[in-house]
Each structure stands twice: as structure tokens, then as C-alpha cells.
XYZ file of C-alpha atoms in Angstrom:
587
model
C -0.122 -0.088 -0.147
C 2.974 2.344 0.629
C 4.155 1.870 -3.006
C 0.644 2.923 -3.895
C 0.903 6.179 -2.073
C 4.543 6.712 -3.963
C 2.994 5.809 -7.514
C 0.030 8.297 -7.083
C 2.002 10.980 -6.011
C 4.438 10.590 -8.546
C 1.550 10.806 -11.319
C 0.030 13.590 -9.333
C 3.352 16.016 -9.903
C 3.825 14.735 -13.569
C 0.186 15.771 -14.009
C 0.637 18.988 -12.429
C 4.038 19.845 -14.298
C 2.715 19.273 -17.675
C -0.739 20.838 -17.253
C 0.105 23.617 -14.367
C -2.680 26.164 -15.578
C -5.552 23.905 -16.510
C -8.148 23.565 -13.776
C -9.906 20.785 -15.731
C -6.625 18.798 -15.175
C -8.070 18.246 -11.585
C -10.956 15.900 -13.182
C -8.554 13.562 -14.795
C -5.459 13.181 -12.675
C -5.255 10.577 -10.362
C -5.998 11.832 -6.689
C -5.441 10.421 -3.214
C -8.968 11.330 -2.282
C -11.177 8.437 -2.698
C -14.733 8.767 -1.585
C -15.629 5.142 -2.028
C -16.063 4.418 1.608
C -17.931 7.662 2.273
C -20.189 7.072 -0.415
C -20.667 3.456 1.290
C -21.390 4.953 4.650
C -24.047 7.214 3.125
C -27.839 6.452 2.548
C -30.070 8.333 0.459
C -33.444 8.961 1.991
C -36.613 11.009 1.585
C -38.376 12.890 4.153
C -41.270 14.919 3.788
C -41.012 14.720 -0.077
C -37.216 16.132 -0.005
C -34.344 13.975 -0.989
C -31.911 13.600 1.643
C -28.396 12.052 2.277
C -27.414 10.493 5.861
C -23.992 9.098 6.645
C -24.381 6.204 9.076
C -22.394 6.620 12.064
C -19.930 3.610 12.529
C -18.390 1.156 10.273
C -16.644 -1.805 12.092
C -13.676 -4.313 10.910
C -13.213 -6.763 9.133
C -16.642 -6.643 6.870
C -17.180 -2.705 7.251
C -20.896 -2.968 7.126
C -23.045 -0.010 8.716
C -23.240 0.110 12.409
C -25.503 2.236 14.101
C -26.125 3.496 17.924
C -29.041 1.890 19.373
C -29.351 4.957 21.699
C -28.454 8.053 19.773
C -29.586 6.849 16.162
C -28.574 6.152 12.742
C -27.038 9.472 11.760
C -26.480 12.814 12.925
C -25.876 16.198 12.147
C -22.204 16.406 13.059
C -21.084 13.741 10.626
C -23.659 14.687 7.734
C -22.375 18.364 7.894
C -18.746 17.245 7.872
C -19.580 14.976 4.750
C -21.013 17.833 3.027
C -18.164 19.749 3.520
C -16.076 16.790 1.875
C -18.283 16.678 -0.946
C -18.348 20.372 -1.555
C -14.295 20.468 -1.329
C -14.448 17.631 -4.086
C -16.568 19.440 -6.218
C -14.663 22.647 -6.010
C -11.446 20.762 -6.586
C -12.933 18.436 -9.426
C -16.048 20.194 -10.731
C -17.767 16.757 -10.529
C -21.539 16.984 -10.580
C -21.964 14.015 -8.689
C -20.435 15.252 -5.666
C -22.237 18.722 -5.905
C -25.480 16.625 -5.589
C -24.521 14.603 -2.717
C -23.699 17.818 -0.795
C -27.028 19.082 -1.747
C -28.753 16.188 -0.473
C -26.584 16.088 2.663
C -27.471 19.684 3.100
C -30.960 19.099 2.725
C -30.788 16.996 5.674
C -28.900 19.512 7.895
C -31.403 22.135 6.981
C -34.139 19.614 8.082
C -32.816 19.316 11.575
C -32.856 22.972 12.377
C -35.695 24.334 14.911
C -37.752 27.509 14.216
C -35.287 29.378 16.269
C -32.275 28.624 14.257
C -30.801 25.856 16.780
C -30.383 22.266 15.593
C -31.257 18.946 16.539
C -28.548 16.359 16.085
C -29.713 12.565 15.729
C -32.313 10.937 13.805
C -33.712 7.020 14.523
C -33.918 4.316 11.979
C -37.584 5.538 11.505
C -36.342 8.990 10.545
C -37.775 10.490 13.495
C -35.476 13.129 15.304
C -33.803 12.249 18.894
C -35.158 15.470 20.684
C -34.034 14.355 24.352
C -30.778 12.885 23.856
C -27.925 14.673 25.661
C -25.900 14.710 22.129
C -29.027 15.638 20.499
C -31.073 17.863 22.155
C -31.673 21.047 20.383
C -29.114 23.556 21.081
C -26.525 25.742 19.712
C -23.696 23.390 20.395
C -21.148 21.314 18.322
C -23.655 20.204 15.661
C -25.416 23.571 15.246
C -21.833 24.839 14.659
C -20.926 22.316 12.252
C -24.336 22.986 10.547
C -23.429 26.857 10.062
C -19.994 25.441 8.466
C -21.555 22.982 5.956
C -24.271 25.760 4.999
C -22.031 28.616 4.900
C -19.784 26.615 2.325
C -22.730 25.733 0.659
C -24.105 28.807 0.079
C -20.773 30.083 -1.378
C -20.670 27.155 -3.831
C -24.250 27.007 -4.688
C -24.304 30.965 -5.127
C -22.565 29.870 -8.610
C -24.339 26.666 -9.565
C -27.924 27.197 -8.334
C -28.747 30.358 -7.195
C -32.554 29.140 -6.234
C -31.131 26.397 -3.984
C -28.651 29.224 -2.482
C -31.489 31.213 -1.262
C -32.699 28.406 0.807
C -29.078 27.975 2.287
C -28.748 31.728 2.993
C -32.400 32.033 4.961
C -31.086 28.501 7.041
C -27.740 30.242 7.546
C -29.235 33.700 8.569
C -31.506 31.924 11.111
C -28.576 30.032 12.481
C -26.565 33.126 12.658
C -29.603 34.639 14.661
C -29.126 31.879 17.270
C -25.376 32.344 17.453
C -26.041 36.107 18.055
C -28.156 35.355 21.015
C -26.055 32.761 22.517
C -22.856 35.491 22.115
C -24.672 38.468 22.913
C -25.724 37.353 26.248
C -22.260 37.645 27.981
C -20.362 39.443 25.289
C -17.288 40.977 26.512
C -17.635 39.633 29.610
C -14.975 37.585 31.344
C -14.199 34.721 34.097
C -11.388 34.381 36.100
C -10.437 30.614 36.302
C -7.262 29.582 38.018
C -6.077 33.009 37.425
C -6.624 33.256 33.816
C -8.900 35.518 32.030
C -11.470 33.551 29.945
C -14.033 35.340 27.644
C -17.533 34.372 29.001
C -19.483 34.708 25.423
C -17.704 31.671 23.803
C -18.463 28.386 25.862
C -17.010 25.740 24.028
C -14.159 27.414 22.328
C -13.268 24.285 20.184
C -17.033 23.697 18.766
C -17.329 27.740 18.128
C -14.419 27.318 15.622
C -16.789 25.497 13.259
C -19.119 28.443 13.151
C -16.363 30.989 12.425
C -15.272 28.789 9.320
C -19.404 28.670 8.176
C -19.310 32.439 8.737
C -16.119 32.980 6.694
C -17.450 30.872 3.941
C -20.656 32.774 3.833
C -18.964 36.136 4.100
C -16.624 35.342 1.211
C -19.303 35.932 -1.193
C -22.011 37.874 0.751
C -20.656 40.768 2.823
C -23.389 40.743 5.283
C -22.595 43.301 8.179
C -24.504 41.185 10.809
C -22.443 37.985 9.681
C -19.221 40.151 9.880
C -20.312 41.209 13.227
C -20.583 37.535 14.626
C -17.060 36.880 13.018
C -15.561 39.542 14.935
C -17.223 38.336 18.095
C -16.161 34.617 17.655
C -12.801 36.046 16.372
C -12.166 38.035 19.505
C -13.064 35.456 22.159
C -11.132 32.647 20.094
C -8.108 34.582 19.872
C -8.020 35.882 23.419
C -8.270 32.297 25.171
C -4.743 31.565 24.407
C -1.472 31.346 26.783
C 1.643 30.403 27.140
C 4.794 30.901 25.078
C 7.677 28.671 23.465
C 8.912 28.074 27.082
C 5.916 28.714 29.294
C 2.754 26.079 29.198
C 0.403 25.608 27.387
C 2.733 26.794 24.920
C 0.515 29.183 22.667
C -2.318 26.849 22.651
C -5.807 27.913 22.232
C -7.636 26.205 25.127
C -10.849 24.174 24.181
C -13.160 24.203 27.506
C -13.731 27.424 29.315
C -13.630 25.346 32.542
C -9.914 24.626 32.347
C -7.135 27.124 31.004
C -4.602 23.954 31.265
C -6.277 21.271 29.234
C -5.917 21.131 25.616
C -6.965 18.109 23.288
C -6.099 17.766 19.732
C -9.678 16.553 18.400
C -11.613 19.421 17.486
C -9.345 22.006 18.106
C -10.330 24.136 14.880
C -9.304 27.412 16.405
C -5.954 28.275 14.332
C -7.529 27.052 11.270
C -10.740 29.235 11.664
C -8.588 32.150 12.955
C -6.178 31.943 10.094
C -9.196 31.651 7.434
C -11.035 34.676 8.941
C -8.215 36.927 9.784
C -7.283 36.618 6.213
C -10.509 37.444 4.913
C -11.137 40.371 7.243
C -7.424 41.559 7.130
C -7.188 40.855 11.102
C -3.662 40.482 11.237
C -3.963 39.840 14.978
C -6.074 36.732 14.226
C -3.471 35.505 11.805
C -0.767 36.024 14.567
C -2.570 34.221 16.935
C -2.926 31.172 14.755
C 0.787 31.485 14.098
C 1.584 31.701 17.644
C -0.238 28.148 18.186
C 1.068 26.667 15.082
C 4.775 27.907 15.662
C 4.956 27.415 19.376
C 2.588 24.039 20.230
C 2.046 22.531 16.850
C 5.524 22.152 15.642
C 6.510 20.977 19.055
C 4.202 18.133 18.168
C 5.529 17.362 14.836
C 9.110 16.931 16.565
C 7.655 14.740 19.390
C 4.984 13.009 17.577
C 1.100 13.142 17.593
C -0.741 13.454 21.002
C -4.318 13.100 21.988
C -3.981 15.923 24.443
C -1.861 17.900 27.269
C -3.695 17.691 30.681
C -0.962 19.112 31.343
C 1.200 16.047 30.764
C 0.731 14.812 26.918
C -0.925 11.495 26.081
C -0.264 9.600 23.299
C -2.904 6.782 23.754
C -5.892 7.753 21.666
C -4.586 9.507 18.393
C -7.449 9.970 15.920
C -7.879 11.548 12.714
C -9.982 14.113 14.112
C -6.925 15.679 15.995
C -4.376 15.236 13.057
C -6.729 17.212 10.849
C -6.885 20.157 13.096
C -3.156 20.498 12.825
C -3.089 19.617 9.122
C -5.840 22.297 8.223
C -4.264 24.704 10.694
C -1.084 24.904 8.790
C -2.586 25.018 5.400
C -4.666 28.057 6.170
C -1.904 29.584 7.320
C 0.067 28.879 4.348
C -2.911 30.652 2.511
C -2.731 33.742 4.616
C 0.952 34.033 4.944
C 2.206 32.548 1.814
C 4.979 31.115 3.813
C 6.362 28.277 2.706
C 7.146 26.458 6.074
C 3.588 26.079 6.866
C 2.788 24.068 3.856
C 5.877 21.551 4.541
C 4.311 21.584 8.299
C 1.102 20.636 6.778
C 2.804 17.617 4.996
C 4.549 16.569 8.077
C 1.364 16.651 10.094
C -0.663 14.640 7.518
C 2.235 11.994 7.282
C 0.526 10.196 10.126
C -1.742 8.939 7.556
C 0.937 7.483 5.627
C 2.376 5.631 8.557
C 4.471 8.268 10.353
C 3.123 7.356 13.291
C 3.677 5.355 16.704
C 2.082 2.184 14.991
C 4.020 2.533 11.753
C 0.754 1.954 10.067
C -1.167 3.454 7.505
C -4.281 5.284 8.885
C -5.889 6.430 5.297
C -6.014 3.807 2.776
C -6.318 5.625 -0.759
C -7.303 2.185 -2.368
C -10.549 2.118 -0.520
C -11.069 5.447 1.050
C -11.154 4.261 4.303
C -9.710 6.476 7.467
C -9.260 3.958 10.543
C -10.536 5.139 13.691
C -7.354 5.619 15.681
C -4.304 4.019 17.368
C -2.697 3.742 20.731
C 0.690 5.305 20.720
C 1.595 3.433 23.936
C 0.778 -0.085 22.628
C 1.164 0.447 18.920
C -2.451 -1.148 18.782
C -4.575 0.172 15.689
C -8.308 0.422 15.816
C -9.012 -1.068 12.680
C -12.829 0.291 12.388
C -13.597 3.015 9.948
C -16.338 5.185 11.258
C -17.829 8.315 9.445
C -15.636 10.713 11.655
C -12.449 9.147 11.076
C -13.093 8.720 7.181
C -14.318 12.494 6.651
C -11.373 13.861 8.812
C -8.779 12.100 6.947
C -10.413 12.940 3.260
C -10.343 16.656 4.735
C -6.576 16.365 5.360
C -5.846 15.002 2.028
C -8.082 17.516 0.162
C -6.170 20.375 2.118
C -2.601 19.185 1.257
C -3.315 17.750 -2.120
C -3.506 21.376 -3.517
C -0.091 22.235 -1.936
C 3.118 20.775 -3.946
C 4.977 21.974 -0.835
C 2.913 19.970 1.661
C 3.012 16.726 -0.772
C 6.831 17.208 -0.798
C 6.530 16.138 2.986
C 3.588 14.122 2.905
C 5.259 10.753 2.669
C 8.044 11.278 5.125
C 9.121 9.229 7.972
C 10.616 10.492 11.397
C 14.218 9.240 11.473
C 15.710 11.073 14.633
C 14.213 13.000 17.180
C 15.489 15.208 19.946
C 13.003 16.383 22.468
C 11.661 16.214 25.769
C 11.566 13.595 28.236
C 9.044 12.780 31.060
C 9.966 11.263 34.221
C 6.980 9.959 36.601
C 7.755 11.289 39.993
C 7.131 7.828 41.756
C 10.139 6.965 39.934
C 12.296 9.262 42.101
C 14.036 7.939 45.325
C 13.635 9.677 48.745
C 16.484 11.470 49.908
C 15.277 13.031 52.978
C 12.006 13.100 54.511
C 9.053 11.061 54.157
C 7.535 11.401 50.888
C 4.327 9.510 50.091
C 3.616 7.966 46.852
C -0.099 7.661 46.176
C -2.563 6.559 43.516
C -5.345 9.224 42.911
C -8.830 7.747 43.321
C -9.344 9.319 39.795
C -7.025 10.727 37.257
C -9.405 13.678 36.671
C -8.786 16.504 38.914
C -11.871 18.329 37.598
C -10.214 20.402 35.208
C -6.920 18.502 34.218
C -5.330 14.795 34.614
C -2.778 13.016 36.411
C -0.456 11.191 34.066
C -0.027 8.321 36.743
C 0.866 7.953 40.412
C 1.584 11.192 42.535
C 4.049 12.015 45.000
C 2.849 14.045 48.005
C 5.818 16.271 49.682
C 5.774 17.983 52.959
C 8.001 20.637 54.187
C 11.779 19.478 53.724
C 10.782 16.219 51.779
C 13.537 15.704 49.226
C 13.315 13.365 46.355
C 15.941 12.717 43.493
C 16.412 10.835 40.538
C 19.501 10.432 37.923
C 18.615 11.099 34.284
C 20.332 10.279 31.142
C 21.156 13.060 28.658
C 21.842 12.015 25.376
C 23.016 15.106 23.912
C 24.810 18.217 25.562
C 23.242 21.631 25.362
C 20.746 23.801 27.248
C 17.873 22.461 28.780
C 14.585 23.499 30.696
C 13.230 21.762 33.531
C 9.433 21.598 34.249
C 7.276 19.977 36.951
C 3.875 18.910 36.503
C 2.197 19.714 39.828
C -0.677 21.061 41.723
C -0.569 24.854 42.487
C -2.323 25.317 45.873
C -2.733 28.069 48.210
C -0.458 28.458 51.137
C -1.148 29.742 54.727
C 2.366 30.950 55.276
C 2.171 33.014 52.011
C 4.326 30.792 49.455
C 4.634 27.148 48.535
C 8.150 26.491 46.943
C 9.932 23.739 45.065
C 13.577 23.884 45.259
C 15.621 22.384 42.136
C 19.137 21.390 42.236
C 21.044 19.931 39.444
C 24.174 17.646 40.567
C 24.135 19.049 43.725
C 23.898 22.554 42.759
C 21.073 24.721 43.587
C 19.364 26.036 40.573
C 16.185 27.548 41.573
C 13.705 28.116 44.208
C 10.183 28.349 42.354
C 6.777 29.687 44.144
C 4.205 27.150 43.076
C 1.420 28.825 45.274
C -1.833 30.076 43.772
C -5.482 31.374 45.214
C -6.939 27.786 44.489
C -5.582 24.346 43.652
C -5.125 23.230 40.052
C -2.933 20.996 37.925
C -0.479 22.575 35.635
C 3.090 22.457 34.167
C 5.426 24.998 35.883
C 8.835 26.071 34.630
C 11.418 25.366 37.410
C 14.464 26.810 35.970
C 15.619 29.533 33.327
C 18.196 27.335 31.189
C 20.739 25.137 32.368
C 23.779 23.707 30.420
C 23.962 19.646 30.797
C 26.655 17.758 29.386
C 26.037 14.154 27.614
C 25.603 11.410 30.303
C 24.147 11.237 33.816
C 22.843 13.969 35.919
C 20.949 13.928 39.082
C 17.715 16.134 39.670
C 16.817 16.661 43.244
C 13.682 18.344 44.320
C 12.798 19.740 47.563
C 9.443 21.124 49.059
C 9.533 24.224 50.994
C 5.906 24.509 52.683
C 5.848 27.064 55.844
C 2.890 25.439 57.503
C 3.729 21.909 56.439
C 1.197 22.133 53.530
C 1.333 19.138 51.115
C 2.770 19.801 47.811
C 1.652 17.377 45.261
C 4.069 16.614 42.106
C 2.618 14.394 39.138
C 6.229 14.189 37.148
C 9.115 16.158 35.718
C 10.049 17.132 32.179
C 13.456 17.617 30.823
C 13.051 19.601 27.691
C 16.089 20.313 25.527
C 16.238 24.090 24.347
C 17.254 23.193 20.995
C 14.819 20.123 19.971
C 14.749 18.758 16.563
C 13.400 16.050 14.258
C 14.763 14.432 10.905
C 12.500 13.074 8.632
C 13.132 11.111 5.413
C 11.229 10.699 2.305
C 10.757 8.004 0.172
C 13.788 9.180 -2.115
C 15.734 9.055 1.063
C 15.857 13.116 0.961
C 15.937 14.488 4.738
C 14.071 17.341 6.193
C 15.220 18.678 9.310
C 12.585 20.498 11.746
C 14.686 22.604 14.271
C 13.370 24.623 17.224
C 14.850 27.000 19.423
C 12.634 27.670 22.502
C 14.413 30.528 24.001
C 14.921 32.435 20.834
C 11.438 31.531 19.537
C 12.585 30.341 16.451
C 11.673 27.297 14.161
C 13.814 26.425 10.986
C 13.024 23.719 8.727
C 15.537 22.810 5.921
């Protein structure tokens, strides 16, 4: 199958060289976008005399027949709206009328699920009745409504040229949805909540979900300069861009956070804020939005390219549940930044991100099959196990990624790479440290979930004077940063401190007190030079009234991290990151 990718890539490049200016060549050239499995998941139905298309939710190995959810229903706006976007993309790229027709039928279903107030239901049952009561289906302006806006806005843009009468239907539905969005946003617009000391915009709610609405608003506004739509864009863009913290060296490393209840939890799946901000910023000439997207891309996403795909940071990065829905968020953020800035590096980054689909992942498995069009449901980066099921979401998100990068030669140059070498952070669980003095206690939390973050494993509780240490191996000499994943907490005596020594020499004493308790990742030093070989890290708690300091793990991070990637022709690409200088270099 790997050979198939290489043959197809070579043919695409050959055609693009021979016919670089002929748009119709897209119809005849061999493409990595295979809609067969998505087409198979679809079912054409008729409701109230209108032809519609629904996408069945699950498809399981080895036979890949339809599998529906007995409680939720057989299909949902969440999936059908995204399927409509795939078909609209395909029409725009190939001009194939069959994809336009499928997009129309999918959009008919999306509009059918809209309530009179502009909000949306999500699921239908096998008798085509709407699931009005389920927690993932009830009428609201949540994920499914935001995705509906994305698909309808994109549909309006396309059908404005091909079918103005149908575009009028889409326009009415879209503006009704925008009314519901405005009602949601205006209730607390320009109000803020303080969560763990962070200022959080109160008018957004689910920041990840609302990125889909901003994408839909951008698609619509591209062809219809409606001031009310622009107003919605400005309000969403302001909220999404402001809920971002950190830097190259400070957690959460420029991430756009997803949930308003936790400024320290980030997950890859659904985090489309940078994609949406880059697209909307480019359209409205909002340079600060593009810069916000660049911040996350340059600081966090390129770190993920070096370290390998993750599920989330909470604050410890986890690699167990990697899915296409996360990979696509990185891929499309990079492609939209390329369109907004014309900087080649973002196209190259997009190709590297998407190389997860071609086998550049922890399972060394091809997660998108261009011969069948299946996107597989995920992999466990710890065990290397692959979920061979191929449901709607994974297939759709994989297709979106391929559609995005296939238009960019610079992205295709890095699409088929494999990681040959990486020099990046290492994580040392606190329970692997040994006691030097005092009586530190190793505990297994009743639950990994703290209410706003996740412990990575066991924890160590330190009282005043408790000291633990560990010998770590440094494989390359250079400057290093040391972080502690720990609970910041109130202190009766004014400050909770964690002292750091390296090889017996005191490096720092870091205040880790806060107004309320929360788990995060804290810088414990500025920078320290470490030679190749063994070094001893020693940590001592300083708690004035013998309060408890809870430590989860310690991260050793090289200031200069890098990864080397190699393509099928044995050509290498090196991505280097200097965290102190705040610079990335790909060459």
C-alpha cells in the first residue's frame, strides 16, 4: 500500500507539471482522495418529499458494514455536515457534478434538523424521527449547530454560482442559525470569568466547537458581505483569539484552549481555532488573528511534529488515543496559515502533520487507505495497537486533510516522510524518584481527573523538607529546561516553593502557590547547560505550615529540539526549534 502512495504522488506531480494552468486537469488526474468508503456509509432517504443524504456513524472491521447507535440514532448532523463539506471541497477541486448533488442532499438533511429558532437537533432514529431528548442530540447551539453553520455557509458559497435558487434556501437557513448564534454570544459578550487566575472570555462556551461556526461565517462572508455576519465573525474571532496562553517556553505553549472550565487542558480533537482564525483573519484583514494562529502553530503544533502526535495535554501529553480528528486540526491550521501568509514552511508543516496518515506514527501503520478510502478509527501510541474500524468521523477527517494538502506541492513534498531521528523532551514520573530525606508519600489518585486536568499516573506528596531525586540520562549536550507537573495550591504561610538542584547545585526556588488548587506545568529553571551523560535532579518542598505539595512528574526539555524526516527518495528534512530564541527552522 505504501508503494501505492508513491506511485500516485509521482503521477500527481507529473500531471501538475504538464498542465500547471488547466483547472480541468483536476478532473482527470489520479487523486489520493477516494470517496468510495464515504459513499458507502451514506444512505439516500426521503423525508417530507425531500431527497436527503445521511451518513451512518460507524463501520467495523473486518466487513465494514453499517453500525448504528441504538440509543443515539442512525445518523447525525455532526457527521452529515462534515460529509457535505468533503463533497463541496471535492466539487470545487474537480467540478464533478455527482459530488455537488451529494452535497445538496446532505445539506437538505442538515437544514431539516434545524429548529424554528435557528438551533439544531443532531440525531435521527431508524424511522427518521428526530431524537429530541438525547444529551448529544437535544436542540441547542452546540457542536452540531456550529458544524451545520460550517456546511451551510460553505454550501451557500458554492451554490451561489451553480444554483442560485437553492442558494437562497441555504441563505435563509444560515441567517436563521446566525440569529441563534448572536443570541448565544450577545448574552455575555465582552464579559470575562477568572479561572485559576486566567482571564476567560465568557461569551463563547465551547471554544473548539465555535471554531466551526467561524469557518461557516467565513465561507458565507466570502461571497456575501453581510454586516451582521461580519459582526458574528468579529465577536467569535475576538473570543477565540483571546483564550490563548503560554509561549515557546511557558505552558500551555501558545495553545488555544478548548473548554472554558480549564485554561490548562488542551486536546487535539476538534481544536480548529487556528484553522478558523487564519481563514477569517485573512478574509477580514485581521492580522492579530493570523498572528494568534501562528503563535499556536509555531509554539505548540511544531513541537508536536517533533515529538510525535498526541491526544491531549492535561498538562502531561498523552499518546494513547490518536485520531484523524486531531491530526486534521493540525493539518488544516497549517494549510490555512500557508494561504494567509504565503510562507512555505506552513505547507511543509502541513505535509508532515498529514504524514501520520501514511504511516509516520507510533504504530507505523497507514491510517488512511487510498485504495478503499477508509480512514481508520485511531491508534494507541503507547501499545502500537490500531483500531481497524472505519467510521464516518475518521474517514471524513482524513479526507479533509488529504483534500487540503493535495492542493499544495510543498505539502505533498513532506506528506510521505518518516521520522528518522528526534531530540525532544523526556517525562520522568514522580514515583520513579527516590527519597533522599523526609517522608514523601506515593499515592494512586482515586481518579486521574482533577476536575480540570489529569494526573498522568501516580503522584508524590511532599511536605516541608521532603526531598526526592533521580538520575536522568542526557543524550546530547546543550541547554535544558526543567518543568514540574504539579498542583499549584494556596499557602497559609504565603508561598509554597519547590527547590531544584542539578548535580547537587541549587538552580532555583520556584513559588508554586496559587489562590486555588489546580494541576499545571511549571517552569522550574531558566536554562541550564547539561553535558552528555548522567545528571541528578533533586527536588525539595518548602511549605511554611507543612502544607502538602503534590508532584505528578518532571519534564526535561532541550532548548534546541529537532526531528529529522526522510522521504521515499531518502531525502531528509530537518525541523529545528530553539525555544529560548523563539525560532523554528525547517530545511
